[in-house]
mmCIF file of C-alpha atoms in Angstrom:
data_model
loop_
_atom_site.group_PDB
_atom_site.id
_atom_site.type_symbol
_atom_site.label_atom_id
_atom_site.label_comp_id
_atom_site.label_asym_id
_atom_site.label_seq_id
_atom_site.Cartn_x
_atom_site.Cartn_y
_atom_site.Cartn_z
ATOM 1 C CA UNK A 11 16.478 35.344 -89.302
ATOM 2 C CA UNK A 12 20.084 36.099 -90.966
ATOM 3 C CA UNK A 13 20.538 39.080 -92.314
ATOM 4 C CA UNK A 14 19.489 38.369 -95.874
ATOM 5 C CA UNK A 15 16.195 37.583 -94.791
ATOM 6 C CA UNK A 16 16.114 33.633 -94.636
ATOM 7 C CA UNK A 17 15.127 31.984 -91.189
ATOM 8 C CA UNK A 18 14.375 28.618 -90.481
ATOM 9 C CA UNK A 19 14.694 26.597 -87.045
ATOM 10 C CA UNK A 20 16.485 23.188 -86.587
ATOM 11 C CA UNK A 21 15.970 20.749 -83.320
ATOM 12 C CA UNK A 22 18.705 19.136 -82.140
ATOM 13 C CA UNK A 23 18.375 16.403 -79.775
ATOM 14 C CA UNK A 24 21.661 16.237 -76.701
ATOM 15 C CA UNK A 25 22.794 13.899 -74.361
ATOM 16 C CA UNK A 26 25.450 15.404 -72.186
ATOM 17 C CA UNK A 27 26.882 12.781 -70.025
ATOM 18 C CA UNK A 28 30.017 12.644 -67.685
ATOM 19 C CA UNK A 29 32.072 10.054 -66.997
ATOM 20 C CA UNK A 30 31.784 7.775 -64.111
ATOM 21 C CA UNK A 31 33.178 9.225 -60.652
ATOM 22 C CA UNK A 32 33.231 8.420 -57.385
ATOM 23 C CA UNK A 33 31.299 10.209 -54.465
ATOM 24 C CA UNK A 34 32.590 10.607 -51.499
ATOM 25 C CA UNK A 35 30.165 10.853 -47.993
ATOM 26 C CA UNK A 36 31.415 11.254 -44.688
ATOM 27 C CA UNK A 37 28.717 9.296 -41.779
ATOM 28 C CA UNK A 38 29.842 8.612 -38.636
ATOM 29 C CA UNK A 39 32.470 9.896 -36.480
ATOM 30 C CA UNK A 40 33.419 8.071 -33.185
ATOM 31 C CA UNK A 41 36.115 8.258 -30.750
ATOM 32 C CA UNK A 42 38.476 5.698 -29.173
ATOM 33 C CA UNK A 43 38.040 5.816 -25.788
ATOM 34 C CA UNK A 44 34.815 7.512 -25.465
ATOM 35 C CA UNK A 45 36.552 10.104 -23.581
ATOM 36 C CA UNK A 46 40.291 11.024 -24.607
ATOM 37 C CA UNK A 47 42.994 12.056 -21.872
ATOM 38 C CA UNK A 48 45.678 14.488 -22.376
ATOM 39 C CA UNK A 49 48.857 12.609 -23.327
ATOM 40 C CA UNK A 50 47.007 9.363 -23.836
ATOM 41 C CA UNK A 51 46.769 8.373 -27.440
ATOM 42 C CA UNK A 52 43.532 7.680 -28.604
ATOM 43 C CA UNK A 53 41.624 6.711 -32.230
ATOM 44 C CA UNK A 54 39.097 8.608 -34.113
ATOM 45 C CA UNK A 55 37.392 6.492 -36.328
ATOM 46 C CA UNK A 56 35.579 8.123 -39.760
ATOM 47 C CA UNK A 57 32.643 5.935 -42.131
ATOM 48 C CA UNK A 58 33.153 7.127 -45.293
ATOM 49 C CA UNK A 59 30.860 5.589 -48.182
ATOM 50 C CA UNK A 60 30.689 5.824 -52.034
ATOM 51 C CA UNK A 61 27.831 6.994 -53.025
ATOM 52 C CA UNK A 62 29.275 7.729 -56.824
ATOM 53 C CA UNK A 63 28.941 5.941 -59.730
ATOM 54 C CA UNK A 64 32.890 4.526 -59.596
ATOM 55 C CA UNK A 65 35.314 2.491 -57.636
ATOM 56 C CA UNK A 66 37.013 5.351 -55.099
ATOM 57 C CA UNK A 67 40.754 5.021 -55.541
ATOM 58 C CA UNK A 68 43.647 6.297 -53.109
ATOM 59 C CA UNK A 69 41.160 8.160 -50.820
ATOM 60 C CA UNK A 70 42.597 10.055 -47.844
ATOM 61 C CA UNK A 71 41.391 11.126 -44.884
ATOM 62 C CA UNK A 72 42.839 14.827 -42.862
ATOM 63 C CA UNK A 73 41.667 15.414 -39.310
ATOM 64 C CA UNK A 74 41.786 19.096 -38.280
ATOM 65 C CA UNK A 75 41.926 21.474 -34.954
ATOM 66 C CA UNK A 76 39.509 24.041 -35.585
ATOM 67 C CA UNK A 77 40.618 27.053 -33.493
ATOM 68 C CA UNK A 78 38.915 29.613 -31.972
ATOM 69 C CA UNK A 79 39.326 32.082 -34.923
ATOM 70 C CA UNK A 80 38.125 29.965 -37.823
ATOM 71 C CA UNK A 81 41.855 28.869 -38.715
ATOM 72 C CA UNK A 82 42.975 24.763 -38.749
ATOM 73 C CA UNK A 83 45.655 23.264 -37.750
ATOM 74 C CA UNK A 84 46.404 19.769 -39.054
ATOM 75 C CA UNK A 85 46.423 16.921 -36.519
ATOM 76 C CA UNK A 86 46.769 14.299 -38.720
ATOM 77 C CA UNK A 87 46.413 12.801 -41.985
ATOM 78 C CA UNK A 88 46.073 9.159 -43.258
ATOM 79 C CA UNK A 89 45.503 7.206 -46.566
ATOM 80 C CA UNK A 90 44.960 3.448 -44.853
ATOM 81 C CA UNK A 91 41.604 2.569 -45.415
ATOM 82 C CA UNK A 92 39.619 -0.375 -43.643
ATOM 83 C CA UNK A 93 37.282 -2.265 -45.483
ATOM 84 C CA UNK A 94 35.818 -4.800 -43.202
ATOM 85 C CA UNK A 95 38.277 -4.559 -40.588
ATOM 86 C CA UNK A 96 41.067 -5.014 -43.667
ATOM 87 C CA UNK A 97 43.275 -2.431 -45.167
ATOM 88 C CA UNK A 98 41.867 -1.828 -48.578
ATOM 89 C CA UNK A 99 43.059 0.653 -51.211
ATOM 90 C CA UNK A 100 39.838 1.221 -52.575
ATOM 91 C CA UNK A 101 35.970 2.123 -52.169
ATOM 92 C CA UNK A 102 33.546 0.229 -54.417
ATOM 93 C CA UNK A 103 30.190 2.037 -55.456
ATOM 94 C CA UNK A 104 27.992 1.430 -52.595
ATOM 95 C CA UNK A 105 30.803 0.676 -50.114
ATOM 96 C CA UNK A 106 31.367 1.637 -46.656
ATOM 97 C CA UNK A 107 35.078 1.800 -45.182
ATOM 98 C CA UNK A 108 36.360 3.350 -42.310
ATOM 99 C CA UNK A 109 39.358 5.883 -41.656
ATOM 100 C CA UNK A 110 41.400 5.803 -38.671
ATOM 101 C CA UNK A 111 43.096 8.673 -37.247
ATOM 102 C CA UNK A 112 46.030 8.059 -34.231
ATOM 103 C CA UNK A 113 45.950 11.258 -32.073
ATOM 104 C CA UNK A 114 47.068 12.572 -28.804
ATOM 105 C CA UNK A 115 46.099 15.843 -26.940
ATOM 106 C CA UNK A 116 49.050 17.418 -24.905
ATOM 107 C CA UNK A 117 46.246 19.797 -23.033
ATOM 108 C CA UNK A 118 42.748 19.315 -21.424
ATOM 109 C CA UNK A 119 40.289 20.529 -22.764
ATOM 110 C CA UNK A 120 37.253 20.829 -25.231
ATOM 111 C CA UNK A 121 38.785 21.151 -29.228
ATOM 112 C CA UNK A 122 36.898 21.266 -32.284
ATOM 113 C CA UNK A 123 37.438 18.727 -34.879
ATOM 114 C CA UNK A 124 36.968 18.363 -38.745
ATOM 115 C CA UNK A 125 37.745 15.849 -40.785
ATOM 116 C CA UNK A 126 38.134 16.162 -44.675
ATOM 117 C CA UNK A 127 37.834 12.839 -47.251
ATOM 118 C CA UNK A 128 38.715 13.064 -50.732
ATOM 119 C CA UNK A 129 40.061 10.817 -53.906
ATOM 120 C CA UNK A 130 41.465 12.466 -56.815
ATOM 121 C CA UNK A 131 39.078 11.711 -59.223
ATOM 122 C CA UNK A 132 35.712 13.008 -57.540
ATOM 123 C CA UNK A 133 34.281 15.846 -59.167
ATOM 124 C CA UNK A 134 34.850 19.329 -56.871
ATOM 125 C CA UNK A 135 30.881 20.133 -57.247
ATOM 126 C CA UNK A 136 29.917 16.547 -55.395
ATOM 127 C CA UNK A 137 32.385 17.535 -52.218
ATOM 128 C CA UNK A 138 30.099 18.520 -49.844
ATOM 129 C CA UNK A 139 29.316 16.227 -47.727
ATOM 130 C CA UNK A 140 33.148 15.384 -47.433
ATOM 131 C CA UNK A 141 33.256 16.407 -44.350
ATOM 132 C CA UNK A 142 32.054 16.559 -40.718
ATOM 133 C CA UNK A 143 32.658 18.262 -37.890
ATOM 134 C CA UNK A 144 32.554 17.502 -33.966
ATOM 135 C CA UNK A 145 33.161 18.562 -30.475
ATOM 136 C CA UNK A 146 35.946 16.548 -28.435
ATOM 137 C CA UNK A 147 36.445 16.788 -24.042
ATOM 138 C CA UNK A 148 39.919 15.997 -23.662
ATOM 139 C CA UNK A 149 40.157 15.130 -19.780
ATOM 140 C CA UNK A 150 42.861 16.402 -17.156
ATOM 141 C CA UNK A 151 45.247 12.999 -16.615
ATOM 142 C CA UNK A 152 44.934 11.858 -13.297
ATOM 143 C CA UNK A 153 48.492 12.471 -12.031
ATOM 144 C CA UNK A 154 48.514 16.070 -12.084
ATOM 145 C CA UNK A 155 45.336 16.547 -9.359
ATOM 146 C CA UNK A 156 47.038 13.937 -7.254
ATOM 147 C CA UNK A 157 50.343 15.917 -7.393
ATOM 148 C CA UNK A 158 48.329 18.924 -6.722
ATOM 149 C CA UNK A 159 46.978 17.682 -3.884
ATOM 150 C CA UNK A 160 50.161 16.109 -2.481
ATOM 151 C CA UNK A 161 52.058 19.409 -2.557
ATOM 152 C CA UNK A 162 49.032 21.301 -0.269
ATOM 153 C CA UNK A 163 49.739 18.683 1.953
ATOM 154 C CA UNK A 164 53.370 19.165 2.090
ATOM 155 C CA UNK A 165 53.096 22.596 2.758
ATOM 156 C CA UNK A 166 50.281 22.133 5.420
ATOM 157 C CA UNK A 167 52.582 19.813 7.365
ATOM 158 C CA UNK A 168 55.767 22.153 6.925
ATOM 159 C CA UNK A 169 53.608 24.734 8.544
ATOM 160 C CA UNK A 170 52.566 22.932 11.511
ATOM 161 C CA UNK A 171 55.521 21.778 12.409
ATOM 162 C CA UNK A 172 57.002 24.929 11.969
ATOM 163 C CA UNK A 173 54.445 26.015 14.250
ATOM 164 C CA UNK A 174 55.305 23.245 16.739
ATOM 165 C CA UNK A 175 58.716 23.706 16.988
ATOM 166 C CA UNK A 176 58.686 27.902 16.987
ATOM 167 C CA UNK A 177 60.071 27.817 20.905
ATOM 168 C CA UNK A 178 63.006 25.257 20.085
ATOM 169 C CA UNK A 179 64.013 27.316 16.680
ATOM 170 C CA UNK A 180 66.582 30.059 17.731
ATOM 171 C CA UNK A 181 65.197 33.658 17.814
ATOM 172 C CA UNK A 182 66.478 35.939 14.782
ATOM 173 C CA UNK A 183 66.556 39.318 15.344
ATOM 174 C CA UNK A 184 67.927 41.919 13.118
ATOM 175 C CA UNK A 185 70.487 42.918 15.805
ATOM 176 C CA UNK A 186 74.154 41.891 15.650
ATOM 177 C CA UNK A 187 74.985 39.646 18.265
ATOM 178 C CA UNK A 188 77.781 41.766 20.742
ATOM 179 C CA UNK A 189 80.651 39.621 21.216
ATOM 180 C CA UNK A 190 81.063 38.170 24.976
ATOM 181 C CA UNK A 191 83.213 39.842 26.906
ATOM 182 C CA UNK A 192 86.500 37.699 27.861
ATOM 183 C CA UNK A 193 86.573 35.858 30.831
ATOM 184 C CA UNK A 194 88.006 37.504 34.058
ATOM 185 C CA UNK A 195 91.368 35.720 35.553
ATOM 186 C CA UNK A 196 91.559 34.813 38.970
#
Protein backbone atom coordinates (compact mmCIF):
# COMPACT_ATOMS: atom_id res chain seq x y z
CA UNK A 1 0.00 0.00 0.00
CA UNK A 2 1.50 3.61 -1.01
CA UNK A 3 0.75 6.17 0.95
CA UNK A 4 -2.37 7.43 -0.77
CA UNK A 5 -4.03 4.36 -0.11
CA UNK A 6 -3.74 2.32 -3.48
CA UNK A 7 -2.06 -1.25 -3.30
CA UNK A 8 -1.93 -3.76 -5.76
CA UNK A 9 0.73 -6.70 -6.27
CA UNK A 10 2.57 -7.53 -9.58
CA UNK A 11 4.53 -11.07 -10.30
CA UNK A 12 7.45 -10.91 -12.02
CA UNK A 13 8.96 -13.91 -13.39
CA UNK A 14 13.46 -13.92 -13.26
CA UNK A 15 16.01 -15.82 -14.72
CA UNK A 16 19.34 -14.84 -13.30
CA UNK A 17 22.01 -16.58 -15.15
CA UNK A 18 25.90 -16.21 -15.24
CA UNK A 19 28.04 -16.62 -17.82
CA UNK A 20 29.91 -19.71 -18.60
CA UNK A 21 33.17 -20.34 -16.37
CA UNK A 22 35.45 -22.75 -15.82
CA UNK A 23 35.87 -24.92 -12.56
CA UNK A 24 38.79 -25.81 -11.41
CA UNK A 25 39.33 -29.38 -9.14
CA UNK A 26 42.45 -30.51 -7.85
CA UNK A 27 42.52 -34.93 -7.66
CA UNK A 28 45.50 -36.55 -7.35
CA UNK A 29 48.81 -35.68 -6.12
CA UNK A 30 51.84 -38.05 -6.70
CA UNK A 31 55.45 -37.85 -6.34
CA UNK A 32 58.41 -38.62 -8.64
CA UNK A 33 60.35 -40.97 -7.08
CA UNK A 34 58.08 -42.33 -4.56
CA UNK A 35 60.47 -41.21 -2.04
CA UNK A 36 62.49 -37.84 -2.70
CA UNK A 37 66.26 -37.42 -1.49
CA UNK A 38 67.75 -34.29 -0.31
CA UNK A 39 69.58 -32.65 -3.23
CA UNK A 40 68.07 -35.01 -5.75
CA UNK A 41 65.54 -33.36 -7.96
CA UNK A 42 62.41 -34.94 -8.10
CA UNK A 43 58.63 -34.29 -9.83
CA UNK A 44 55.38 -33.74 -8.20
CA UNK A 45 52.76 -34.40 -10.44
CA UNK A 46 49.02 -32.56 -9.84
CA UNK A 47 45.40 -33.91 -11.85
CA UNK A 48 43.58 -31.04 -12.19
CA UNK A 49 40.04 -31.36 -14.02
CA UNK A 50 37.32 -28.92 -15.28
CA UNK A 51 34.47 -29.48 -13.83
CA UNK A 52 32.94 -25.86 -15.08
CA UNK A 53 30.86 -25.09 -17.69
CA UNK A 54 33.95 -23.43 -19.99
CA UNK A 55 37.18 -24.16 -21.69
CA UNK A 56 39.96 -23.35 -18.68
CA UNK A 57 42.45 -20.94 -20.19
CA UNK A 58 46.14 -20.09 -18.94
CA UNK A 59 45.73 -22.17 -15.71
CA UNK A 60 48.67 -22.25 -13.29
CA UNK A 61 49.70 -24.34 -10.86
CA UNK A 62 51.90 -22.96 -7.23
CA UNK A 63 53.37 -25.63 -5.00
CA UNK A 64 53.93 -24.45 -1.40
CA UNK A 65 56.11 -25.32 1.94
CA UNK A 66 53.75 -25.17 4.63
CA UNK A 67 55.78 -24.37 7.77
CA UNK A 68 55.39 -25.14 11.09
CA UNK A 69 53.56 -21.85 11.98
CA UNK A 70 50.86 -21.77 9.33
CA UNK A 71 53.08 -19.45 6.97
CA UNK A 72 54.14 -20.71 3.04
CA UNK A 73 56.89 -20.42 1.36
CA UNK A 74 56.78 -20.81 -2.42
CA UNK A 75 58.67 -23.76 -3.93
CA UNK A 76 57.61 -23.42 -7.18
CA UNK A 77 55.25 -22.30 -9.67
CA UNK A 78 54.37 -23.45 -13.26
CA UNK A 79 51.85 -22.65 -16.11
CA UNK A 80 52.83 -25.86 -18.58
CA UNK A 81 50.02 -27.98 -18.62
CA UNK A 82 49.93 -31.72 -19.94
CA UNK A 83 47.08 -32.89 -21.66
CA UNK A 84 47.68 -36.44 -22.57
CA UNK A 85 51.24 -36.46 -22.03
CA UNK A 86 51.26 -33.04 -24.42
CA UNK A 87 51.73 -29.50 -23.37
CA UNK A 88 48.37 -27.93 -23.78
CA UNK A 89 47.33 -24.35 -22.98
CA UNK A 90 44.00 -25.19 -22.10
CA UNK A 91 41.36 -27.38 -20.06
CA UNK A 92 38.17 -28.35 -21.92
CA UNK A 93 34.89 -28.88 -19.79
CA UNK A 94 35.22 -32.32 -18.58
CA UNK A 95 39.00 -32.53 -19.07
CA UNK A 96 41.68 -33.90 -17.03
CA UNK A 97 45.40 -32.48 -17.36
CA UNK A 98 48.18 -32.76 -15.24
CA UNK A 99 50.68 -30.13 -13.61
CA UNK A 100 54.20 -30.80 -13.09
CA UNK A 101 56.23 -29.29 -10.50
CA UNK A 102 60.46 -29.69 -10.68
CA UNK A 103 61.65 -29.56 -7.01
CA UNK A 104 64.59 -30.31 -4.90
CA UNK A 105 64.92 -30.51 -1.03
CA UNK A 106 68.37 -29.24 0.31
CA UNK A 107 67.41 -30.99 3.92
CA UNK A 108 65.93 -34.37 5.12
CA UNK A 109 63.14 -34.45 6.35
CA UNK A 110 59.22 -34.61 6.50
CA UNK A 111 57.65 -31.00 4.79
CA UNK A 112 54.20 -30.18 4.23
CA UNK A 113 53.02 -29.43 0.83
CA UNK A 114 50.10 -27.45 -0.87
CA UNK A 115 49.46 -26.89 -4.08
CA UNK A 116 47.12 -24.06 -5.44
CA UNK A 117 45.37 -24.21 -9.28
CA UNK A 118 43.68 -21.37 -10.69
CA UNK A 119 42.68 -19.62 -14.28
CA UNK A 120 41.67 -16.14 -14.37
CA UNK A 121 38.33 -16.44 -15.30
CA UNK A 122 36.89 -18.94 -12.56
CA UNK A 123 34.57 -17.43 -10.31
CA UNK A 124 36.32 -16.86 -6.52
CA UNK A 125 33.08 -18.67 -4.84
CA UNK A 126 33.83 -22.14 -6.98
CA UNK A 127 37.73 -22.16 -5.57
CA UNK A 128 37.57 -24.58 -3.13
CA UNK A 129 38.55 -27.49 -4.09
CA UNK A 130 41.63 -25.74 -5.80
CA UNK A 131 43.72 -27.13 -3.72
CA UNK A 132 45.25 -30.08 -1.83
CA UNK A 133 47.49 -30.67 0.60
CA UNK A 134 50.09 -33.57 1.50
CA UNK A 135 52.82 -34.89 3.62
CA UNK A 136 56.37 -35.44 1.87
CA UNK A 137 59.67 -37.79 3.66
CA UNK A 138 62.54 -36.28 2.13
CA UNK A 139 65.37 -39.00 2.83
CA UNK A 140 69.05 -38.39 4.20
CA UNK A 141 71.39 -38.90 0.76
CA UNK A 142 73.46 -41.73 1.15
CA UNK A 143 76.90 -40.06 1.18
CA UNK A 144 76.66 -38.29 4.30
CA UNK A 145 76.11 -41.72 6.69
CA UNK A 146 78.94 -43.25 4.74
CA UNK A 147 81.16 -40.20 5.49
CA UNK A 148 79.94 -40.41 8.95
CA UNK A 149 80.92 -43.62 9.36
CA UNK A 150 84.31 -43.31 7.63
CA UNK A 151 85.46 -40.52 9.96
CA UNK A 152 84.64 -42.91 13.36
CA UNK A 153 86.82 -45.13 11.74
CA UNK A 154 89.56 -42.76 11.19
CA UNK A 155 89.60 -41.71 14.54
CA UNK A 156 89.33 -45.33 15.97
CA UNK A 157 92.48 -46.26 14.05
CA UNK A 158 94.39 -42.91 15.02
CA UNK A 159 93.72 -44.02 18.53
CA UNK A 160 95.05 -47.39 18.41
CA UNK A 161 97.91 -46.70 16.91
CA UNK A 162 98.52 -44.01 19.08
CA UNK A 163 98.09 -46.49 21.65
CA UNK A 164 100.57 -48.86 19.95
CA UNK A 165 103.23 -46.71 19.49
CA UNK A 166 102.94 -44.72 23.17
CA UNK A 167 106.60 -46.38 24.24
CA UNK A 168 108.38 -45.29 20.85
CA UNK A 169 106.71 -41.55 21.04
CA UNK A 170 109.15 -39.32 23.13
CA UNK A 171 107.96 -38.50 26.70
CA UNK A 172 106.73 -34.71 27.15
CA UNK A 173 106.96 -33.40 30.31
CA UNK A 174 106.32 -29.92 31.33
CA UNK A 175 109.95 -29.57 32.53
CA UNK A 176 112.62 -27.72 30.54
CA UNK A 177 115.13 -29.93 29.36
CA UNK A 178 118.73 -28.77 31.40
CA UNK A 179 121.30 -28.34 28.89
CA UNK A 180 124.21 -31.15 28.98
CA UNK A 181 126.99 -30.25 30.59
CA UNK A 182 130.19 -29.87 28.16
CA UNK A 183 132.35 -32.58 27.69
CA UNK A 184 135.48 -32.95 29.99
CA UNK A 185 139.07 -32.68 28.06
CA UNK A 186 141.56 -35.16 28.55
Amino acid sequence: TDNAGNAANTTYSLKIESSARPDLRVGAVTFDPTKFIEGEDGYIYVNVTNVGTATADGVTGELYKVNLDGSRKLLAKTTILLVNDTPDDELLVGETGQLRFKVSFDSKGDYTLQVNVSTSQEVASKMTDNSATKSLTVEEAAWKSWLLYGGIFAVIIVVVVLFLFRKKLPMMSGKKKEPAPPAKKK
